[in-house]
Amino acid sequence: MGSRKKQMADAIKEDKKQVAFAKLNNCPTSPRKMRLVADLVRGEKVEKALNILKFSQKEASAKLEKLLLSAIANWQSKNEEASIEDAELVVKEIRVDGGAMLKRLRPAPQGRAHRIRKRSNHVTIVVGANNNTQS
């Protein structure tokens, strides 16, 4: 391997070490309801995000709190020598995508049927160390 290629690979490896992610697939909540809660914690520090999710009344907040704790644990396993408090972890990205839809039929008047779509979603959380040196 050439020296420039090795330097670039090492730089990419160091950048990937600073971030960790967790995914939640096929969560049986509609994406719209999940996005309402996800928008509350996007860009926040991890401690503040956990407090927001803990005291939120929405059902989706419990699932997101568990997912955020998983992402923090993933970051901790990558950076065993670093402490979470010193790193100032931030929710860098949180994405809510639509998942599989269960299609059901409900009886309607005059022998017709209405389709009911039971939606699910996929959530991806990316946490990373805050490298901004701004005050």
GROMACS .gro file of C-alpha atoms in nm:
model
  135
    1MET     CA    1   0.000   0.000   0.000
    2GLY     CA    2   0.133   0.344  -0.091
    3SER     CA    3   0.211   0.594   0.181
    4ARG     CA    4  -0.058   0.845   0.074
    5LYS     CA    5  -0.317   0.570   0.054
    6LYS     CA    6  -0.222   0.444   0.399
    7GLN     CA    7  -0.236   0.797   0.546
    8MET     CA    8  -0.580   0.850   0.395
    9ALA     CA    9  -0.702   0.514   0.526
   10ASP     CA   10  -0.574   0.598   0.875
   11ALA     CA   11  -0.746   0.937   0.864
   12ILE     CA   12  -1.076   0.778   0.761
   13LYS     CA   13  -1.039   0.519   1.037
   14GLU     CA   14  -0.985   0.794   1.296
   15ASP     CA   15  -1.290   0.985   1.172
   16LYS     CA   16  -1.506   0.673   1.195
   17LYS     CA   17  -1.385   0.617   1.549
   18GLN     CA   18  -1.534   0.951   1.654
   19VAL     CA   19  -1.889   0.855   1.554
   20ALA     CA   20  -2.114   0.561   1.639
   21PHE     CA   21  -2.464   0.475   1.528
   22ALA     CA   22  -2.759   0.258   1.622
   23LYS     CA   23  -3.055   0.146   1.412
   24LEU     CA   24  -3.409   0.050   1.500
   25ASN     CA   25  -3.590  -0.132   1.221
   26ASN     CA   26  -3.963  -0.198   1.180
   27CYS     CA   27  -4.076  -0.001   1.482
   28PRO     CA   28  -4.459  -0.021   1.483
   29THR     CA   29  -4.516   0.355   1.503
   30SER     CA   30  -4.600   0.581   1.214
   31PRO     CA   31  -4.301   0.779   1.086
   32ARG     CA   32  -4.485   1.107   1.138
   33LYS     CA   33  -4.529   1.044   1.510
   34MET     CA   34  -4.167   0.933   1.546
   35ARG     CA   35  -4.037   1.242   1.361
   36LEU     CA   36  -4.214   1.469   1.610
   37VAL     CA   37  -4.001   1.323   1.889
   38ALA     CA   38  -3.685   1.294   1.677
   39ASP     CA   39  -3.697   1.666   1.595
   40LEU     CA   40  -3.677   1.745   1.968
   41VAL     CA   41  -3.334   1.584   2.013
   42ARG     CA   42  -3.164   1.650   1.678
   43GLY     CA   43  -2.837   1.837   1.735
   44GLU     CA   44  -2.860   1.831   2.115
   45LYS     CA   45  -2.596   1.710   2.360
   46VAL     CA   46  -2.651   1.352   2.467
   47GLU     CA   47  -2.726   1.432   2.833
   48LYS     CA   48  -2.988   1.690   2.738
   49ALA     CA   49  -3.137   1.459   2.474
   50LEU     CA   50  -3.175   1.179   2.729
   51ASN     CA   51  -3.354   1.416   2.967
   52ILE     CA   52  -3.586   1.538   2.692
   53LEU     CA   53  -3.676   1.182   2.595
   54LYS     CA   54  -3.716   1.066   2.954
   55PHE     CA   55  -3.970   1.335   3.041
   56SER     CA   56  -4.160   1.339   2.712
   57GLN     CA   57  -4.516   1.206   2.721
   58LYS     CA   58  -4.502   1.050   2.372
   59GLU     CA   59  -4.484   0.672   2.336
   60ALA     CA   60  -4.212   0.702   2.073
   61SER     CA   61  -3.981   0.879   2.320
   62ALA     CA   62  -3.925   0.558   2.520
   63LYS     CA   63  -3.813   0.373   2.207
   64LEU     CA   64  -3.583   0.658   2.102
   65GLU     CA   65  -3.434   0.680   2.451
   66LYS     CA   66  -3.343   0.312   2.440
   67LEU     CA   67  -3.195   0.356   2.092
   68LEU     CA   68  -2.988   0.656   2.203
   69LEU     CA   69  -2.850   0.457   2.497
   70SER     CA   70  -2.752   0.185   2.250
   71ALA     CA   71  -2.570   0.437   2.029
   72ILE     CA   72  -2.384   0.572   2.334
   73ALA     CA   73  -2.282   0.217   2.430
   74ASN     CA   74  -2.159   0.160   2.073
   75TRP     CA   75  -1.948   0.477   2.093
   76GLN     CA   76  -1.811   0.366   2.430
   77SER     CA   77  -1.707   0.027   2.291
   78LYS     CA   78  -1.520   0.198   2.006
   79ASN     CA   79  -1.346   0.446   2.239
   80GLU     CA   80  -1.275   0.246   2.553
   81GLU     CA   81  -1.003   0.481   2.680
   82ALA     CA   82  -1.218   0.797   2.644
   83SER     CA   83  -1.491   0.907   2.883
   84ILE     CA   84  -1.834   1.017   2.766
   85GLU     CA   85  -1.830   1.338   2.974
   86ASP     CA   86  -1.499   1.461   2.829
   87ALA     CA   87  -1.601   1.381   2.471
   88GLU     CA   88  -1.920   1.594   2.490
   89LEU     CA   89  -2.123   1.357   2.271
   90VAL     CA   90  -2.381   1.515   2.041
   91VAL     CA   91  -2.670   1.367   1.844
   92LYS     CA   92  -2.520   1.446   1.503
   93GLU     CA   93  -2.790   1.288   1.291
   94ILE     CA   94  -3.124   1.124   1.348
   95ARG     CA   95  -3.316   0.986   1.052
   96VAL     CA   96  -3.669   0.845   1.048
   97ASP     CA   97  -3.761   0.654   0.732
   98GLY     CA   98  -4.081   0.473   0.647
   99GLY     CA   99  -4.080   0.098   0.694
  100ALA     CA  100  -4.305  -0.185   0.585
  101MET     CA  101  -4.677  -0.123   0.581
  102LEU     CA  102  -4.933  -0.377   0.697
  103LYS     CA  103  -5.243  -0.340   0.483
  104ARG     CA  104  -5.576  -0.431   0.640
  105LEU     CA  105  -5.938  -0.398   0.528
  106ARG     CA  106  -6.218  -0.246   0.734
  107PRO     CA  107  -6.581  -0.294   0.639
  108ALA     CA  108  -6.753   0.014   0.500
  109PRO     CA  109  -7.118   0.089   0.423
  110GLN     CA  110  -7.299  -0.070   0.127
  111GLY     CA  111  -7.068  -0.370   0.099
  112ARG     CA  112  -6.752  -0.170   0.035
  113ALA     CA  113  -6.419  -0.187   0.216
  114HIS     CA  114  -6.172   0.078   0.325
  115ARG     CA  115  -5.801   0.005   0.336
  116ILE     CA  116  -5.617   0.067   0.663
  117ARG     CA  117  -5.241   0.113   0.646
  118LYS     CA  118  -5.059   0.022   0.966
  119ARG     CA  119  -4.728   0.200   0.924
  120SER     CA  120  -4.386   0.126   1.070
  121ASN     CA  121  -4.055   0.307   1.054
  122HIS     CA  122  -3.678   0.272   1.061
  123VAL     CA  123  -3.477   0.505   1.287
  124THR     CA  124  -3.102   0.569   1.264
  125ILE     CA  125  -2.917   0.770   1.529
  126VAL     CA  126  -2.558   0.890   1.480
  127VAL     CA  127  -2.372   1.023   1.785
  128GLY     CA  128  -2.028   1.173   1.779
  129ALA     CA  129  -1.780   1.373   1.979
  130ASN     CA  130  -1.821   1.748   1.954
  131ASN     CA  131  -1.499   1.877   1.797
  132ASN     CA  132  -1.605   2.243   1.779
  133THR     CA  133  -1.366   2.470   1.969
  134GLN     CA  134  -1.605   2.765   1.968
  135SER     CA  135  -1.699   2.930   2.297
   0.00000   0.00000   0.00000
